[in-house]
Amino acid sequence: MNANKSIRFRVAGEQDIPGMVAVRFAVRENRLSDPGYLTPRMWLDGLQASGNANSWVCELDGKIVGFSTGRVREADIWALFVDPEFEGRGIGQRLLDLAARWLTSEGVTVIELSTAAQTRADNFYLKQGWERGELNARGEVVYRRNVAVRPGQVTNQTH
């Protein structure tokens, strides 16, 4: 990144929702067929104040360019999006790590997420060491990470 640019990762608040919405609708892949699907309540439920979730934003010179959301009861990463203008700079990786670490600190041992098949995100999660699984009812690929086991660690589980 340009050395003159100020980048910051922080916990999101209600005031950040418009910027998060802008990033979500800017993506080129995994676009929503029904933009009305994401209600204001869903965005609020993704914030720390909900008691079940937490979201982080990445700001570049004060502009939100990415965000992630983890939810405890669902044991998932509900959202991870980066403005296409800022892809390939490590922002997604950092946001994914923030959400996964927080979920782990909240006692979640297996984290799930899903994404459209054959997309950059599909490849991204594979490269991050997530286990690619089945397709869900929406036709998305389900990924899982057992955070109780470190990558490369041998377990006694049978498959």
PDB file of C-alpha atoms in Angstrom:
ATOM      1  CA  MET A   1       0.000   0.000   0.000  1.00  0.00           C
ATOM      2  CA  ASN A   2       0.999   3.568  -0.509  1.00  0.00           C
ATOM      3  CA  ALA A   3       3.058   4.745   2.460  1.00  0.00           C
ATOM      4  CA  ASN A   4       1.036   7.994   2.556  1.00  0.00           C
ATOM      5  CA  LYS A   5      -2.165   6.084   3.198  1.00  0.00           C
ATOM      6  CA  SER A   6      -3.351   5.400   6.730  1.00  0.00           C
ATOM      7  CA  ILE A   7      -4.826   1.892   7.198  1.00  0.00           C
ATOM      8  CA  ARG A   8      -6.652   0.874  10.340  1.00  0.00           C
ATOM      9  CA  PHE A   9      -8.589  -2.203  11.510  1.00  0.00           C
ATOM     10  CA  ARG A  10     -11.107  -1.712  14.305  1.00  0.00           C
ATOM     11  CA  VAL A  11     -14.340  -3.008  15.805  1.00  0.00           C
ATOM     12  CA  ALA A  12     -17.341  -1.702  13.878  1.00  0.00           C
ATOM     13  CA  GLY A  13     -20.183   0.300  15.367  1.00  0.00           C
ATOM     14  CA  GLU A  14     -23.623   1.330  14.174  1.00  0.00           C
ATOM     15  CA  GLN A  15     -22.144   4.432  12.511  1.00  0.00           C
ATOM     16  CA  ASP A  16     -20.136   2.114  10.203  1.00  0.00           C
ATOM     17  CA  ILE A  17     -23.134   0.298   8.719  1.00  0.00           C
ATOM     18  CA  PRO A  18     -23.493   2.632   5.692  1.00  0.00           C
ATOM     19  CA  GLY A  19     -19.829   2.040   4.782  1.00  0.00           C
ATOM     20  CA  MET A  20     -20.195  -1.717   5.269  1.00  0.00           C
ATOM     21  CA  VAL A  21     -23.318  -1.722   3.070  1.00  0.00           C
ATOM     22  CA  ALA A  22     -21.409   0.198   0.383  1.00  0.00           C
ATOM     23  CA  VAL A  23     -18.610  -2.399   0.411  1.00  0.00           C
ATOM     24  CA  ARG A  24     -21.112  -5.297   0.334  1.00  0.00           C
ATOM     25  CA  PHE A  25     -22.834  -3.901  -2.750  1.00  0.00           C
ATOM     26  CA  ALA A  26     -19.551  -3.012  -4.505  1.00  0.00           C
ATOM     27  CA  VAL A  27     -18.365  -6.607  -4.835  1.00  0.00           C
ATOM     28  CA  ARG A  28     -18.154  -8.127  -8.316  1.00  0.00           C
ATOM     29  CA  GLU A  29     -18.618 -11.746  -7.204  1.00  0.00           C
ATOM     30  CA  ASN A  30     -21.087 -13.210  -4.705  1.00  0.00           C
ATOM     31  CA  ARG A  31     -23.507 -10.384  -5.478  1.00  0.00           C
ATOM     32  CA  LEU A  32     -26.900 -10.411  -3.832  1.00  0.00           C
ATOM     33  CA  SER A  33     -29.746 -11.243  -6.190  1.00  0.00           C
ATOM     34  CA  ASP A  34     -32.134  -9.571  -3.717  1.00  0.00           C
ATOM     35  CA  PRO A  35     -30.525  -6.492  -2.114  1.00  0.00           C
ATOM     36  CA  GLY A  36     -33.517  -6.220   0.230  1.00  0.00           C
ATOM     37  CA  TYR A  37     -32.448  -9.503   1.831  1.00  0.00           C
ATOM     38  CA  LEU A  38     -30.072  -7.615   4.132  1.00  0.00           C
ATOM     39  CA  THR A  39     -32.382  -5.751   6.484  1.00  0.00           C
ATOM     40  CA  PRO A  40     -31.279  -3.015   8.901  1.00  0.00           C
ATOM     41  CA  ARG A  41     -31.916  -5.506  11.752  1.00  0.00           C
ATOM     42  CA  MET A  42     -29.457  -8.000  10.211  1.00  0.00           C
ATOM     43  CA  TRP A  43     -26.734  -5.346  10.109  1.00  0.00           C
ATOM     44  CA  LEU A  44     -27.402  -4.351  13.731  1.00  0.00           C
ATOM     45  CA  ASP A  45     -27.399  -8.020  14.777  1.00  0.00           C
ATOM     46  CA  GLY A  46     -23.855  -8.283  13.404  1.00  0.00           C
ATOM     47  CA  LEU A  47     -22.473  -5.709  15.803  1.00  0.00           C
ATOM     48  CA  GLN A  48     -20.889  -6.238  19.217  1.00  0.00           C
ATOM     49  CA  ALA A  49     -23.880  -4.600  20.955  1.00  0.00           C
ATOM     50  CA  SER A  50     -26.072  -7.539  19.849  1.00  0.00           C
ATOM     51  CA  GLY A  51     -24.325  -9.805  22.365  1.00  0.00           C
ATOM     52  CA  ASN A  52     -23.969 -12.552  19.733  1.00  0.00           C
ATOM     53  CA  ALA A  53     -21.704 -11.074  17.077  1.00  0.00           C
ATOM     54  CA  ASN A  54     -18.843  -8.747  16.366  1.00  0.00           C
ATOM     55  CA  SER A  55     -17.785  -6.922  13.219  1.00  0.00           C
ATOM     56  CA  TRP A  56     -14.549  -5.278  12.158  1.00  0.00           C
ATOM     57  CA  VAL A  57     -13.868  -2.714   9.502  1.00  0.00           C
ATOM     58  CA  CYS A  58     -10.756  -1.820   7.605  1.00  0.00           C
ATOM     59  CA  GLU A  59     -10.403   1.886   6.965  1.00  0.00           C
ATOM     60  CA  LEU A  60      -8.060   3.448   4.471  1.00  0.00           C
ATOM     61  CA  ASP A  61      -7.738   7.190   5.081  1.00  0.00           C
ATOM     62  CA  GLY A  62     -11.076   7.107   6.906  1.00  0.00           C
ATOM     63  CA  LYS A  63     -12.978   5.226   4.166  1.00  0.00           C
ATOM     64  CA  ILE A  64     -14.282   1.735   4.946  1.00  0.00           C
ATOM     65  CA  VAL A  65     -12.779  -0.633   2.368  1.00  0.00           C
ATOM     66  CA  GLY A  66     -13.580  -3.990   3.991  1.00  0.00           C
ATOM     67  CA  PHE A  67     -15.403  -5.667   6.846  1.00  0.00           C
ATOM     68  CA  SER A  68     -15.980  -9.016   8.529  1.00  0.00           C
ATOM     69  CA  THR A  69     -18.611 -10.322  10.940  1.00  0.00           C
ATOM     70  CA  GLY A  70     -18.499 -13.348  13.229  1.00  0.00           C
ATOM     71  CA  ARG A  71     -21.538 -14.777  15.062  1.00  0.00           C
ATOM     72  CA  VAL A  72     -21.215 -16.952  18.163  1.00  0.00           C
ATOM     73  CA  ARG A  73     -24.523 -18.895  18.284  1.00  0.00           C
ATOM     74  CA  GLU A  74     -24.255 -19.695  14.583  1.00  0.00           C
ATOM     75  CA  ALA A  75     -20.519 -20.415  14.976  1.00  0.00           C
ATOM     76  CA  ASP A  76     -19.891 -18.739  11.652  1.00  0.00           C
ATOM     77  CA  ILE A  77     -18.336 -15.905   9.784  1.00  0.00           C
ATOM     78  CA  TRP A  78     -21.439 -14.245   8.423  1.00  0.00           C
ATOM     79  CA  ALA A  79     -19.610 -11.764   6.218  1.00  0.00           C
ATOM     80  CA  LEU A  80     -16.183 -10.995   4.816  1.00  0.00           C
ATOM     81  CA  PHE A  81     -16.044  -8.458   2.014  1.00  0.00           C
ATOM     82  CA  VAL A  82     -13.397  -6.168   0.575  1.00  0.00           C
ATOM     83  CA  ASP A  83     -14.017  -3.354  -1.888  1.00  0.00           C
ATOM     84  CA  PRO A  84     -12.770  -4.685  -5.265  1.00  0.00           C
ATOM     85  CA  GLU A  85     -10.488  -1.639  -5.601  1.00  0.00           C
ATOM     86  CA  PHE A  86      -8.533  -2.850  -2.566  1.00  0.00           C
ATOM     87  CA  GLU A  87      -8.396  -6.622  -3.119  1.00  0.00           C
ATOM     88  CA  GLY A  88      -5.059  -8.422  -3.036  1.00  0.00           C
ATOM     89  CA  ARG A  89      -3.561  -6.259  -0.282  1.00  0.00           C
ATOM     90  CA  GLY A  90      -4.024  -8.629   2.670  1.00  0.00           C
ATOM     91  CA  ILE A  91      -7.123  -6.855   3.976  1.00  0.00           C
ATOM     92  CA  GLY A  92      -9.392  -9.901   3.641  1.00  0.00           C
ATOM     93  CA  GLN A  93      -6.843 -12.142   5.328  1.00  0.00           C
ATOM     94  CA  ARG A  94      -6.562  -9.774   8.302  1.00  0.00           C
ATOM     95  CA  LEU A  95     -10.349  -9.367   8.610  1.00  0.00           C
ATOM     96  CA  LEU A  96     -10.823 -13.150   8.461  1.00  0.00           C
ATOM     97  CA  ASP A  97      -8.217 -13.595  11.178  1.00  0.00           C
ATOM     98  CA  LEU A  98      -9.854 -10.983  13.428  1.00  0.00           C
ATOM     99  CA  ALA A  99     -13.254 -12.688  13.178  1.00  0.00           C
ATOM    100  CA  ALA A 100     -11.844 -16.208  13.652  1.00  0.00           C
ATOM    101  CA  ARG A 101      -9.732 -15.201  16.668  1.00  0.00           C
ATOM    102  CA  TRP A 102     -12.694 -13.485  18.292  1.00  0.00           C
ATOM    103  CA  LEU A 103     -14.964 -16.488  17.736  1.00  0.00           C
ATOM    104  CA  THR A 104     -12.294 -18.712  19.272  1.00  0.00           C
ATOM    105  CA  SER A 105     -12.051 -16.384  22.289  1.00  0.00           C
ATOM    106  CA  GLU A 106     -15.834 -16.760  22.677  1.00  0.00           C
ATOM    107  CA  GLY A 107     -15.493 -20.558  22.881  1.00  0.00           C
ATOM    108  CA  VAL A 108     -16.332 -21.521  19.295  1.00  0.00           C
ATOM    109  CA  THR A 109     -14.241 -24.538  18.278  1.00  0.00           C
ATOM    110  CA  VAL A 110     -15.503 -25.161  14.721  1.00  0.00           C
ATOM    111  CA  ILE A 111     -16.213 -22.127  12.554  1.00  0.00           C
ATOM    112  CA  GLU A 112     -18.252 -22.297   9.339  1.00  0.00           C
ATOM    113  CA  LEU A 113     -18.710 -19.920   6.457  1.00  0.00           C
ATOM    114  CA  SER A 114     -20.071 -20.243   2.952  1.00  0.00           C
ATOM    115  CA  THR A 115     -19.405 -18.614  -0.383  1.00  0.00           C
ATOM    116  CA  ALA A 116     -20.336 -18.963  -4.021  1.00  0.00           C
ATOM    117  CA  ALA A 117     -18.503 -21.789  -5.792  1.00  0.00           C
ATOM    118  CA  GLN A 118     -15.808 -21.100  -8.366  1.00  0.00           C
ATOM    119  CA  THR A 119     -15.145 -17.549  -7.181  1.00  0.00           C
ATOM    120  CA  ARG A 120     -12.078 -15.739  -5.917  1.00  0.00           C
ATOM    121  CA  ALA A 121     -13.483 -16.136  -2.392  1.00  0.00           C
ATOM    122  CA  ASP A 122     -13.782 -19.894  -2.893  1.00  0.00           C
ATOM    123  CA  ASN A 123     -10.088 -20.030  -3.759  1.00  0.00           C
ATOM    124  CA  PHE A 124      -9.182 -17.548  -0.997  1.00  0.00           C
ATOM    125  CA  TYR A 125     -10.629 -19.704   1.814  1.00  0.00           C
ATOM    126  CA  LEU A 126      -8.871 -22.781   0.445  1.00  0.00           C
ATOM    127  CA  LYS A 127      -5.550 -20.914   0.448  1.00  0.00           C
ATOM    128  CA  GLN A 128      -6.187 -19.787   4.037  1.00  0.00           C
ATOM    129  CA  GLY A 129      -6.345 -23.433   5.137  1.00  0.00           C
ATOM    130  CA  TRP A 130     -10.111 -23.787   5.555  1.00  0.00           C
ATOM    131  CA  GLU A 131     -11.632 -27.201   4.808  1.00  0.00           C
ATOM    132  CA  ARG A 132     -13.861 -27.106   1.725  1.00  0.00           C
ATOM    133  CA  GLY A 133     -17.069 -29.065   2.249  1.00  0.00           C
ATOM    134  CA  GLU A 134     -20.481 -29.675   0.771  1.00  0.00           C
ATOM    135  CA  LEU A 135     -22.849 -27.300  -1.001  1.00  0.00           C
ATOM    136  CA  ASN A 136     -25.557 -25.834   1.220  1.00  0.00           C
ATOM    137  CA  ALA A 137     -29.240 -25.317   0.342  1.00  0.00           C
ATOM    138  CA  ARG A 138     -28.382 -22.028  -1.416  1.00  0.00           C
ATOM    139  CA  GLY A 139     -25.802 -23.797  -3.588  1.00  0.00           C
ATOM    140  CA  GLU A 140     -22.848 -22.217  -1.808  1.00  0.00           C
ATOM    141  CA  VAL A 141     -19.688 -24.044  -0.760  1.00  0.00           C
ATOM    142  CA  VAL A 142     -19.456 -24.570   3.002  1.00  0.00           C
ATOM    143  CA  TYR A 143     -16.037 -24.102   4.585  1.00  0.00           C
ATOM    144  CA  ARG A 144     -15.057 -25.152   8.095  1.00  0.00           C
ATOM    145  CA  ARG A 145     -12.109 -24.576  10.342  1.00  0.00           C
ATOM    146  CA  ASN A 146     -11.578 -26.532  13.523  1.00  0.00           C
ATOM    147  CA  VAL A 147      -9.849 -23.878  15.593  1.00  0.00           C
ATOM    148  CA  ALA A 148      -9.216 -26.321  18.412  1.00  0.00           C
ATOM    149  CA  VAL A 149      -6.679 -28.009  16.104  1.00  0.00           C
ATOM    150  CA  ARG A 150      -3.742 -26.118  14.657  1.00  0.00           C
ATOM    151  CA  PRO A 151      -3.066 -26.526  10.917  1.00  0.00           C
ATOM    152  CA  GLY A 152      -0.828 -29.557  10.399  1.00  0.00           C
ATOM    153  CA  GLN A 153      -1.614 -30.999  13.845  1.00  0.00           C
ATOM    154  CA  VAL A 154      -2.495 -34.695  13.817  1.00  0.00           C
ATOM    155  CA  THR A 155      -5.671 -35.692  15.648  1.00  0.00           C
ATOM    156  CA  ASN A 156      -7.126 -39.019  16.709  1.00  0.00           C
ATOM    157  CA  GLN A 157     -10.432 -38.349  14.978  1.00  0.00           C
ATOM    158  CA  THR A 158     -11.639 -40.821  12.385  1.00  0.00           C
ATOM    159  CA  HIS A 159     -13.359 -39.634   9.245  1.00  0.00           C
TER     160      HIS A 159
END
